[in-house]
Coordinates of C-alpha atoms and ligand atoms in Angstrom, one line a residue:
Chain W
M1 CA 111.9 169.6 52.8
S2 CA 109.5 171.2 50.4
L3 CA 106.7 169.1 49.2
D4 CA 107.3 169.4 45.5
M5 CA 110.9 168.3 45.8
P6 CA 111.6 164.6 45.3
K7 CA 112.0 163.4 48.9
F8 CA 115.3 161.7 48.4
S9 CA 117.1 164.3 46.4
D10 CA 119.1 165.1 49.5
L11 CA 121.3 162.0 49.6
D12 CA 123.8 163.8 51.9
A13 CA 121.2 163.9 54.6
L14 CA 120.6 160.2 54.3
Y15 CA 124.3 159.3 54.3
D16 CA 126.7 161.9 55.5
E17 CA 129.9 160.5 54.0
E18 CA 132.3 162.9 55.7
N19 CA 131.1 162.0 59.2
A20 CA 129.9 158.5 58.3
K21 CA 126.4 159.1 59.7
V22 CA 123.4 157.2 58.4
A23 CA 119.8 158.7 58.8
T24 CA 117.2 156.6 60.6
E25 CA 115.0 156.8 57.5
M26 CA 117.5 154.5 55.7
Y27 CA 116.0 151.6 57.6
E28 CA 112.4 152.7 57.7
D29 CA 111.1 154.6 54.8
P30 CA 108.9 152.5 52.4
D31 CA 109.3 155.1 49.6
L32 CA 113.1 155.0 49.9
F33 CA 112.9 151.2 49.8
A34 CA 110.9 151.3 46.6
E35 CA 113.5 153.6 45.1
E36 CA 116.3 151.3 46.2
M37 CA 114.6 148.4 44.5
E38 CA 114.7 150.4 41.2
K39 CA 118.0 152.2 41.5
V40 CA 120.1 149.5 43.2
F41 CA 118.7 146.1 42.7
K42 CA 117.5 146.6 39.1
R43 CA 120.7 148.3 38.0
T44 CA 123.5 146.3 39.3
W45 CA 124.8 142.7 39.3
V46 CA 122.8 140.7 41.8
F47 CA 123.9 137.2 43.0
V48 CA 121.3 134.6 42.1
A49 CA 122.8 131.1 42.6
H50 CA 125.9 129.0 42.7
E51 CA 126.5 126.8 39.7
S52 CA 126.5 123.6 41.8
E53 CA 122.8 124.3 42.7
F54 CA 121.8 123.5 39.1
P55 CA 124.6 121.3 37.8
D56 CA 123.1 119.5 34.8
K57 CA 121.6 120.4 31.5
G58 CA 117.9 121.2 32.3
S59 CA 118.4 121.8 36.0
F60 CA 117.1 125.0 37.5
K61 CA 116.7 126.8 40.7
L62 CA 114.3 129.6 41.8
S63 CA 115.8 132.8 43.1
N64 CA 115.2 136.5 43.3
V65 CA 116.7 139.7 41.9
G66 CA 115.5 142.3 44.4
L67 CA 111.8 141.8 44.6
E68 CA 111.5 139.9 41.3
P69 CA 111.2 136.1 41.4
V70 CA 113.5 134.6 38.8
I71 CA 114.4 131.1 37.5
V72 CA 118.1 130.3 37.0
V73 CA 118.5 127.4 34.5
R74 CA 121.0 125.6 32.4
D75 CA 119.8 124.9 28.9
R76 CA 120.6 121.8 26.7
K77 CA 123.9 123.2 25.7
G78 CA 124.9 124.0 29.3
K79 CA 124.4 127.8 28.9
I80 CA 123.1 129.6 32.0
H81 CA 120.0 131.7 31.8
C82 CA 118.1 133.8 34.3
M83 CA 114.6 134.9 33.6
V84 CA 111.6 136.4 35.4
N85 CA 109.2 133.7 36.7
R86 CA 106.1 135.2 35.1
C87 CA 104.1 133.9 32.2
R88 CA 103.9 136.3 29.3
H89 CA 100.2 135.6 28.9
R90 CA 98.5 136.6 32.1
A91 CA 101.4 136.6 34.6
A92 CA 101.1 133.2 36.4
T93 CA 104.4 131.9 37.7
V94 CA 105.6 129.2 35.4
C95 CA 107.5 127.3 38.1
E96 CA 106.9 126.8 41.8
V97 CA 109.3 124.0 42.4
K98 CA 112.3 125.4 44.3
K99 CA 114.9 123.3 42.5
G100 CA 114.9 120.5 40.0
K101 CA 115.3 119.3 36.5
T102 CA 113.0 119.8 33.5
A103 CA 112.9 119.8 29.7
S104 CA 110.8 123.0 29.6
F105 CA 108.5 125.3 31.6
Q106 CA 104.8 124.9 31.0
C107 CA 102.5 127.5 32.4
P108 CA 99.8 125.8 34.5
Y109 CA 97.1 128.4 33.6
H110 CA 96.5 128.1 29.8
G111 CA 99.4 126.0 28.9
W112 CA 101.9 128.3 27.2
G113 CA 105.2 126.4 27.0
Y114 CA 108.7 127.9 27.3
A115 CA 112.0 126.4 26.4
L116 CA 114.9 126.2 28.9
D117 CA 116.2 129.5 27.4
G118 CA 112.9 131.2 28.1
S119 CA 111.7 131.4 24.5
L120 CA 108.0 130.7 23.9
R121 CA 107.7 127.4 22.1
A122 CA 104.1 126.7 21.8
L123 CA 100.7 127.8 23.0
P124 CA 97.4 126.0 22.7
Y125 CA 95.0 127.1 20.0
P126 CA 97.1 130.1 18.7
E127 CA 94.6 131.0 15.9
Q128 CA 92.8 133.6 18.0
Y129 CA 95.9 135.8 18.2
G130 CA 95.9 136.2 14.4
D131 CA 98.7 135.7 11.9
D132 CA 100.9 138.5 13.1
F133 CA 101.4 137.1 16.6
D134 CA 105.1 136.8 17.1
K135 CA 106.2 134.1 19.4
A136 CA 109.7 135.5 19.4
Q137 CA 108.4 138.6 21.2
H138 CA 106.7 136.6 24.0
G139 CA 109.5 134.7 25.7
L140 CA 110.1 135.0 29.4
L141 CA 111.7 138.2 30.4
K142 CA 115.4 137.6 30.5
L143 CA 118.2 139.1 32.5
R144 CA 121.8 139.5 31.5
T145 CA 123.5 136.6 33.3
E146 CA 127.2 136.1 33.9
A147 CA 129.2 133.9 36.3
Y148 CA 132.6 134.1 38.0
N149 CA 134.2 131.1 39.5
G150 CA 130.8 129.4 40.0
M151 CA 129.0 132.4 41.3
V152 CA 126.1 133.4 39.1
F153 CA 124.9 137.0 38.9
A154 CA 122.1 138.5 36.9
T155 CA 121.0 142.0 36.1
F156 CA 118.1 143.9 34.5
N157 CA 120.7 146.5 33.4
D158 CA 121.8 145.8 29.8
D159 CA 124.3 148.7 29.9
I160 CA 126.2 147.6 33.0
E161 CA 129.9 146.7 32.7
P162 CA 130.8 143.0 32.5
L163 CA 130.6 141.1 35.8
V164 CA 134.4 140.7 36.2
D165 CA 134.9 144.5 35.8
F166 CA 132.1 145.2 38.3
L167 CA 133.8 142.9 40.8
G168 CA 137.3 144.1 40.0
P169 CA 140.6 142.2 40.2
E170 CA 140.9 142.3 44.0
V171 CA 137.4 140.9 44.6
C172 CA 138.1 138.2 41.9
R173 CA 141.4 137.3 43.7
Y174 CA 139.5 136.9 47.0
I175 CA 136.8 134.8 45.4
D176 CA 139.5 132.5 44.0
L177 CA 141.1 132.3 47.4
F178 CA 137.8 131.5 49.0
M179 CA 137.1 128.7 46.6
K180 CA 140.3 126.9 47.7
Q181 CA 138.2 125.5 50.5
G182 CA 137.2 122.9 48.0
G183 CA 140.5 121.3 49.0
G184 CA 141.2 120.4 45.4
F185 CA 137.6 119.5 44.7
P186 CA 135.0 121.9 43.2
V187 CA 133.0 123.8 45.8
K188 CA 129.5 122.5 46.0
V189 CA 126.4 123.9 47.8
L190 CA 125.3 121.1 50.3
G191 CA 122.2 122.8 51.4
E192 CA 120.9 126.1 52.8
H193 CA 119.3 127.5 55.9
Q194 CA 116.6 130.1 55.2
F195 CA 115.2 132.5 57.7
T196 CA 113.5 135.8 57.6
V197 CA 114.2 138.7 59.9
P198 CA 112.1 141.8 60.5
M199 CA 114.8 144.3 59.5
N200 CA 115.8 146.5 56.6
W201 CA 118.2 144.8 54.1
K202 CA 121.0 147.3 54.9
V203 CA 121.1 146.2 58.5
Q204 CA 122.3 142.8 57.2
L205 CA 124.5 144.3 54.5
E206 CA 126.4 146.0 57.3
N207 CA 127.0 142.9 59.3
T208 CA 129.2 140.5 57.4
T209 CA 132.3 142.7 57.6
D210 CA 131.5 143.9 61.2
A211 CA 134.0 142.3 63.4
Y212 CA 133.2 144.6 66.2
H213 CA 130.1 142.6 67.2
F214 CA 131.7 139.2 67.1
P215 CA 133.0 138.9 70.7
V216 CA 129.9 140.4 72.1
V217 CA 127.1 138.7 70.1
H218 CA 129.0 135.4 69.6
K219 CA 130.3 134.9 73.1
S220 CA 128.1 131.9 73.6
F221 CA 129.4 130.3 70.4
M222 CA 133.0 131.0 71.4
Q223 CA 132.4 129.2 74.7
T224 CA 131.7 125.9 72.9
L225 CA 135.0 125.9 71.0
D226 CA 138.2 124.2 72.1
G227 CA 141.0 126.3 73.3
A228 CA 143.0 126.6 70.0
T229 CA 139.9 127.3 68.0
N230 CA 138.7 129.9 70.5
E231 CA 142.2 131.5 70.2
M232 CA 141.8 131.6 66.4
F233 CA 138.4 133.3 66.6
D234 CA 139.8 135.9 69.0
F235 CA 140.9 137.9 66.0
L236 CA 139.8 141.2 67.6
D237 CA 142.3 141.0 70.4
K238 CA 145.2 139.8 68.3
G239 CA 144.5 142.7 66.0
K240 CA 146.4 141.3 63.0
G241 CA 143.5 141.4 60.6
W242 CA 142.0 144.3 58.7
V243 CA 139.0 145.5 56.8
E244 CA 139.4 146.9 53.3
D245 CA 137.2 148.8 50.9
L246 CA 137.5 146.9 47.6
G247 CA 135.6 149.4 45.4
N248 CA 132.0 149.4 44.0
G249 CA 130.7 148.8 47.6
H250 CA 132.5 145.5 48.1
S251 CA 134.7 144.9 51.1
V252 CA 136.9 142.2 52.7
M253 CA 137.3 141.5 56.4
M254 CA 140.5 139.6 57.0
M255 CA 140.1 137.9 60.3
I256 CA 142.7 135.2 60.3
P257 CA 145.5 136.2 57.9
E258 CA 147.2 132.7 58.3
L259 CA 144.2 131.3 56.6
E260 CA 144.0 133.8 53.7
D261 CA 145.5 131.2 51.3
L262 CA 144.4 127.6 52.2
E263 CA 147.1 126.1 50.0
A264 CA 149.9 127.9 51.8
N265 CA 151.5 126.6 55.0
L266 CA 150.5 123.0 54.3
D267 CA 153.3 121.8 56.5
A268 CA 151.8 123.5 59.6
P269 CA 150.7 121.0 62.3
I270 CA 147.2 119.8 62.0
P271 CA 145.0 121.5 64.6
E272 CA 143.6 119.2 67.4
R273 CA 140.0 119.6 66.2
F274 CA 140.9 118.1 62.8
S275 CA 143.2 115.3 64.0
A276 CA 140.5 112.6 64.0
L277 CA 139.4 113.6 60.5
A278 CA 143.0 113.5 59.3
Q279 CA 143.4 110.0 60.7
E280 CA 140.1 108.9 59.1
L281 CA 141.3 110.2 55.7
R282 CA 144.7 108.6 56.0
D283 CA 142.9 105.3 56.9
E284 CA 140.8 105.7 53.7
G285 CA 144.1 105.8 51.8
Y286 CA 144.4 109.5 51.0
P287 CA 148.1 110.5 50.6
D288 CA 149.5 112.8 53.3
D289 CA 149.7 115.9 51.2
Q290 CA 146.1 115.5 50.1
V291 CA 145.0 114.9 53.7
R292 CA 146.7 118.1 54.8
R293 CA 145.1 120.1 51.9
I294 CA 141.6 118.7 52.6
V295 CA 141.9 119.2 56.4
R296 CA 143.1 122.7 56.1
A297 CA 140.2 123.5 53.7
V298 CA 137.5 122.0 56.0
G299 CA 137.6 124.9 58.5
G300 CA 137.0 127.5 55.7
A301 CA 138.9 130.6 54.6
G302 CA 140.2 133.1 57.1
F303 CA 138.1 136.1 55.8
N304 CA 134.7 137.4 54.9
L305 CA 134.0 139.1 51.6
N306 CA 131.0 141.3 51.2
L307 CA 129.7 141.9 47.7
F308 CA 127.4 144.8 47.2
P309 CA 124.4 144.5 47.3
N310 CA 123.4 141.0 48.3
V311 CA 126.0 138.3 48.8
S312 CA 128.8 137.6 51.2
F313 CA 131.3 134.9 51.5
S314 CA 131.9 134.1 55.1
L315 CA 134.5 131.7 56.4
A316 CA 132.8 128.5 55.0
F317 CA 129.4 129.6 53.6
F318 CA 127.6 132.1 51.4
R319 CA 125.2 134.5 52.9
V320 CA 122.5 135.9 50.6
L321 CA 120.1 138.6 51.4
T322 CA 116.8 139.1 49.6
P323 CA 114.9 142.3 50.4
V324 CA 111.2 141.6 51.0
S325 CA 109.9 145.0 52.3
V326 CA 111.4 148.0 54.0
E327 CA 111.2 146.1 57.3
R328 CA 111.7 142.5 56.2
T329 CA 114.7 140.6 54.7
D330 CA 115.1 137.0 53.9
I331 CA 118.5 135.4 54.5
R332 CA 120.0 132.2 53.0
H333 CA 123.0 130.6 54.6
M334 CA 124.4 128.2 52.0
A335 CA 126.5 125.4 53.4
L336 CA 129.5 124.5 51.1
G337 CA 131.3 121.2 50.7
M338 CA 133.7 119.4 48.4
D339 CA 132.1 118.0 45.3
G340 CA 133.3 114.4 45.1
G341 CA 135.4 114.9 48.2
P342 CA 135.6 112.5 51.1
A343 CA 132.3 112.0 53.0
A344 CA 134.0 112.4 56.3
A345 CA 135.2 115.9 55.3
N346 CA 131.8 116.9 54.1
Q347 CA 130.1 115.6 57.2
M348 CA 132.5 117.7 59.3
R349 CA 131.7 120.8 57.1
L350 CA 128.0 120.1 57.6
R351 CA 128.3 119.8 61.4
L352 CA 130.4 123.0 61.6
H353 CA 127.8 124.8 59.6
E354 CA 124.9 123.6 61.7
H355 CA 126.9 124.6 64.8
F356 CA 126.9 128.3 63.9
Q357 CA 124.4 128.9 61.1
G358 CA 120.7 128.7 60.6
P359 CA 117.7 128.9 62.9
M360 CA 119.1 126.5 65.4
G361 CA 122.8 127.5 65.2
F362 CA 124.8 128.9 68.0
G363 CA 125.5 132.1 66.0
S364 CA 122.7 133.0 63.6
P365 CA 119.9 133.3 66.2
D366 CA 122.0 135.8 68.1
D367 CA 122.7 137.7 64.9
A368 CA 119.1 137.7 63.9
E369 CA 118.1 139.0 67.3
V370 CA 120.4 142.0 67.2
W371 CA 119.4 142.8 63.6
E372 CA 115.8 142.8 64.7
R373 CA 116.7 145.0 67.7
V374 CA 118.2 147.5 65.4
Q375 CA 115.0 147.7 63.5
R376 CA 113.0 148.0 66.7
G377 CA 115.3 150.6 68.1
T378 CA 115.0 152.9 65.1
K379 CA 111.4 153.4 66.1
G380 CA 112.7 155.7 68.8
G381 CA 114.8 158.9 68.4
E382 CA 114.2 159.4 64.7
Q383 CA 116.5 162.4 64.7
L384 CA 119.5 160.4 66.0
P385 CA 122.0 159.2 63.4
I386 CA 123.3 155.7 63.0
L387 CA 127.1 155.7 63.3
V388 CA 129.4 153.9 60.9
N389 CA 132.5 156.0 61.6
R390 CA 134.4 153.6 63.7
G391 CA 138.1 153.3 62.6
M392 CA 138.2 156.4 60.5
V393 CA 140.8 157.7 62.9
D394 CA 143.7 155.6 61.6
E395 CA 142.5 154.3 58.2
E396 CA 145.2 153.9 55.6
P397 CA 145.2 153.4 51.9
G398 CA 144.9 149.7 51.0
T399 CA 145.3 147.9 47.7
A400 CA 142.0 149.0 46.3
G401 CA 140.5 151.5 48.8
P402 CA 140.9 152.5 52.4
R403 CA 142.0 149.8 54.8
G404 CA 141.1 150.0 58.5
H405 CA 141.5 148.1 61.8
I406 CA 139.8 144.7 61.9
S407 CA 136.9 146.2 63.9
A408 CA 136.6 149.3 61.7
E409 CA 133.4 150.1 59.9
T410 CA 135.3 150.5 56.7
G411 CA 133.1 147.9 54.9
M412 CA 129.9 149.7 55.8
R413 CA 131.3 153.0 54.5
A414 CA 132.3 151.2 51.3
A415 CA 128.7 149.9 50.9
Y416 CA 127.1 153.3 51.7
K417 CA 129.4 155.1 49.3
M418 CA 128.2 152.8 46.5
W419 CA 124.6 153.0 47.7
K420 CA 124.8 156.8 47.4
R421 CA 126.4 156.6 43.9
M422 CA 123.6 154.3 42.7
M423 CA 120.8 156.3 44.3
A424 CA 122.0 159.6 42.7
Chain D
M1 CA 112.7 94.3 80.9
T2 CA 109.8 92.2 79.9
E3 CA 109.4 91.3 76.2
M4 CA 107.5 94.2 74.7
S5 CA 105.0 92.0 72.8
K6 CA 103.8 90.6 76.1
I7 CA 103.0 94.0 77.5
D8 CA 99.5 95.3 77.1
T9 CA 99.7 97.9 74.3
N10 CA 97.3 100.3 75.9
A11 CA 99.4 100.4 79.0
L12 CA 102.5 101.0 77.0
L13 CA 100.8 103.8 75.1
M14 CA 99.8 105.4 78.4
D15 CA 103.4 105.1 79.7
V16 CA 104.9 106.5 76.5
T17 CA 102.4 109.4 76.4
R18 CA 103.1 110.3 80.0
F19 CA 106.8 110.3 79.2
L20 CA 106.4 112.5 76.1
W21 CA 104.2 114.9 78.0
H22 CA 106.8 115.1 80.7
E23 CA 109.4 115.9 78.2
A24 CA 107.2 118.6 76.7
D25 CA 106.6 120.0 80.1
L26 CA 110.3 120.2 80.9
L27 CA 111.0 122.0 77.6
D28 CA 108.2 124.6 78.1
A29 CA 109.5 125.2 81.6
C30 CA 113.1 125.5 80.3
A31 CA 114.1 122.8 82.8
Y32 CA 117.0 121.8 80.7
D33 CA 119.1 119.9 83.2
E34 CA 116.3 117.5 83.8
W35 CA 115.8 117.3 80.0
L36 CA 119.4 116.4 79.5
D37 CA 119.0 113.5 82.0
L38 CA 116.3 112.0 79.8
W39 CA 118.9 111.1 77.2
T40 CA 121.0 108.0 76.6
E41 CA 124.7 109.0 76.3
D42 CA 124.8 108.0 72.6
G43 CA 121.4 109.5 71.7
L44 CA 120.9 111.8 68.8
Y45 CA 118.6 114.8 68.6
I46 CA 118.1 115.9 65.0
M47 CA 116.0 118.5 63.3
P48 CA 116.3 117.7 59.6
M49 CA 115.5 119.7 56.5
G50 CA 113.5 118.5 53.6
A51 CA 112.6 114.9 52.8
G52 CA 116.0 113.1 52.9
E53 CA 116.6 110.6 55.6
D54 CA 120.4 110.4 55.4
Y55 CA 120.8 112.9 58.2
A56 CA 124.6 112.5 58.7
N57 CA 125.3 113.4 55.1
Q58 CA 122.8 116.3 54.7
L59 CA 122.3 119.7 56.1
N60 CA 120.1 119.8 59.1
L61 CA 118.8 122.5 61.4
C62 CA 120.6 120.6 64.2
Y63 CA 122.3 117.3 64.6
D64 CA 123.1 117.0 68.3
N65 CA 125.1 114.3 70.0
A66 CA 125.6 114.5 73.8
K67 CA 128.3 117.2 73.6
M68 CA 126.2 119.4 71.3
R69 CA 123.2 118.9 73.5
R70 CA 125.1 120.0 76.6
D71 CA 126.7 122.9 74.8
R72 CA 123.3 124.0 73.5
I73 CA 121.8 123.9 77.0
G74 CA 124.9 125.7 78.3
R75 CA 124.3 128.5 75.8
F76 CA 120.7 128.8 76.8
Q77 CA 121.5 128.9 80.5
A78 CA 124.6 131.1 80.6
G79 CA 122.5 134.2 80.2
F80 CA 124.5 136.2 77.7
S81 CA 123.3 134.6 74.5
I82 CA 121.2 137.5 73.3
S83 CA 118.6 135.3 71.6
S84 CA 118.0 133.2 74.7
A85 CA 118.1 135.9 77.4
P86 CA 115.3 136.3 77.8
P87 CA 114.1 133.4 75.7
A88 CA 110.8 133.2 73.9
V89 CA 108.1 131.7 76.0
T90 CA 106.6 128.5 74.6
V91 CA 103.5 126.3 74.9
R92 CA 103.6 123.1 73.1
T93 CA 101.1 120.3 72.5
I94 CA 102.1 116.7 71.8
S95 CA 99.3 114.7 70.3
R96 CA 98.3 111.9 67.9
I97 CA 100.8 109.6 69.5
V98 CA 101.4 106.4 67.6
I99 CA 103.6 103.5 68.6
D100 CA 105.1 102.2 65.4
K101 CA 107.0 99.2 66.6
T102 CA 108.8 97.7 69.5
E103 CA 112.0 95.8 69.1
G104 CA 114.0 94.5 72.1
D105 CA 114.1 97.4 74.5
L106 CA 113.6 100.1 71.8
I107 CA 110.2 101.6 71.0
A108 CA 109.6 103.7 67.9
V109 CA 107.0 106.4 68.5
R110 CA 105.7 109.3 66.5
A111 CA 103.6 112.2 67.4
A112 CA 102.3 115.6 66.2
E113 CA 103.8 118.6 67.8
H114 CA 102.4 122.1 67.8
L115 CA 104.4 124.9 69.4
I116 CA 103.5 128.5 70.0
E117 CA 106.2 131.0 70.9
D118 CA 105.8 134.4 72.3
K119 CA 108.5 137.1 72.2
F120 CA 108.7 140.8 71.5
G121 CA 104.9 140.9 71.9
R122 CA 104.3 138.7 68.9
Q123 CA 103.4 135.0 68.6
R124 CA 104.5 132.5 66.1
T125 CA 103.2 129.0 65.5
W126 CA 105.1 126.0 64.5
A127 CA 104.0 122.5 63.7
G128 CA 106.0 119.3 63.1
N129 CA 106.1 115.6 63.2
A130 CA 108.3 114.2 66.0
Y131 CA 109.8 110.7 65.7
Y132 CA 111.2 109.2 68.9
E133 CA 113.2 106.1 69.6
L134 CA 112.7 105.4 73.3
K135 CA 114.8 103.0 75.2
A136 CA 113.1 101.1 78.0
V137 CA 115.1 101.3 81.2
D138 CA 114.3 100.4 84.8
G139 CA 110.9 101.8 85.5
G140 CA 110.8 104.2 82.6
F141 CA 112.3 105.4 79.3
K142 CA 115.2 107.3 77.9
L143 CA 115.3 109.3 74.8
H144 CA 117.6 107.5 72.4
R145 CA 116.8 109.4 69.2
K146 CA 114.5 112.2 68.5
V147 CA 113.9 113.6 65.0
V148 CA 111.6 116.6 64.7
K149 CA 110.6 117.5 61.2
L150 CA 109.1 120.9 61.1
L151 CA 106.6 121.7 58.3
N152 CA 108.4 123.9 55.9
S153 CA 111.8 122.9 57.5
D154 CA 113.5 123.8 54.2
G155 CA 111.5 127.0 53.8
M156 CA 111.8 130.4 55.4
L157 CA 112.1 130.0 59.2
N158 CA 113.2 132.3 61.9
S159 CA 115.6 131.9 64.8
F160 CA 114.7 129.5 67.6
S161 CA 115.8 130.1 71.2
Y162 CA 114.3 126.8 72.4
L163 CA 114.1 123.2 71.5
F164 CA 111.3 121.3 69.8
Ligands
FES1 S1 98.8 132.8 32.3 FE1 100.3 131.5 31.5 S2 99.2 130.5 29.9 FE2 97.8 131.9 30.6
FE2_2 FE1 127.5 137.8 63.6

């Protein structure tokens, strides 16, 4: 590589699409990371929050778009805004409360006050700025913000296509299917586990549609399940599922096709692990068809959906990644429940979530450990490539892109293809 | 069991302290079978998040009844959970022990807990408030409820391959 050439002009060397090989630098190079923050995270739709996290007029939630801290807020009319958490005077954050309700945002340093839509409302002693100071030019920096089925995305890119077009019809269809786990109630975020892992963000991006690791990394989780549930999670052996490239870097991993549509097969027998819950709901007076619908929804959808670049829908939760530095990524695992649904059903959802997810779960710590090991391992053998070629041998055309075996690395190839397109 | 109010409180504090230090010692030594024996069958081990107290209806880090405790220990001991084989090494200190109240055979105790873990050549420090409900049994105590509230429990954590 010559010194006067931009270092990353050779994208083929970083991701060799034909052989599906990823260069070690992809996880390690701080300059590449800086470029990704500009070319990927500032130019595409990035997931920031679920609508249930700030349900009322005036409620807000802190989030991130790439490295930039943002506030997602609902104004007095219920319209959603996303803006950079930085005062236009001398850059202090205007909000440090993670989540809450307010009438406005007041900067704590010199008292500039901003409305819920980010516009500068008032500042103390304005005279010293002269008559031509234009408040309209000094609102909080706003991002384009759009939502699909409760999922709120924001972008710094004013020229990007509308959110629904970026997602595409197949992704929207899967999102709609995923939300059926509300069991007839709106899906609500019940809480979130947050943990940080010393790894590059792409190590996590690769993971949510990686079924290959499941029986190895999650063996100890599987051992705590009852027979029928264990059988259900044995999706690799049964081999009925698939992974599909859904375009624009998105992918789906269909693990349990019987649970693709939670409103289908409502007559199927209620699995053993839900029988006590079903009885409890019947005792509370829920009619049988509603009991079946709720109970079937409690276990979550049968698939994972990975949206480029930072959010996945996984069985019964959302997984959000926030890049922090080339070797550090924050992860949020958001637990979902039924807004207004029966307490017993939501309690079961919470306990199921705690069982696998979060710092004390039976799954996440093992995931976090292997992710960290990837990062540690890349310190050695710099010249060796990372392989994401599994399953290329018998990939077939799917609805939106190639479709591979359930354990294929089709989802990773989808993501890297998009990565390359955006980095060009 | 003698009525608690009649017991000399200093002696009780000493007995409780000895019990909590024993529990801490077992956890640092990964002597999990003995740790399980410390519990009442209907005991709950909870690590909540945030300020709420309605643990059943909110998201926690863990909410373990007897089965979950046994499964968790089984996972630690089976040797193929990658995060717990090998586990982080821990040293913990239980301090500032206060007996809040005694009622029948139940004793409400709280304490400060500091834990240092060592793994992959790095050390991390955790601090929390631990709330215990001890049940007085023949010649000793059982854990009936243990609630550990980590500082920053709803902030950014990492994965834990041990108990608090
Ligand atoms: S920095 Fe915000 S008012 Fe001065
Ligand atoms: Fe995993």
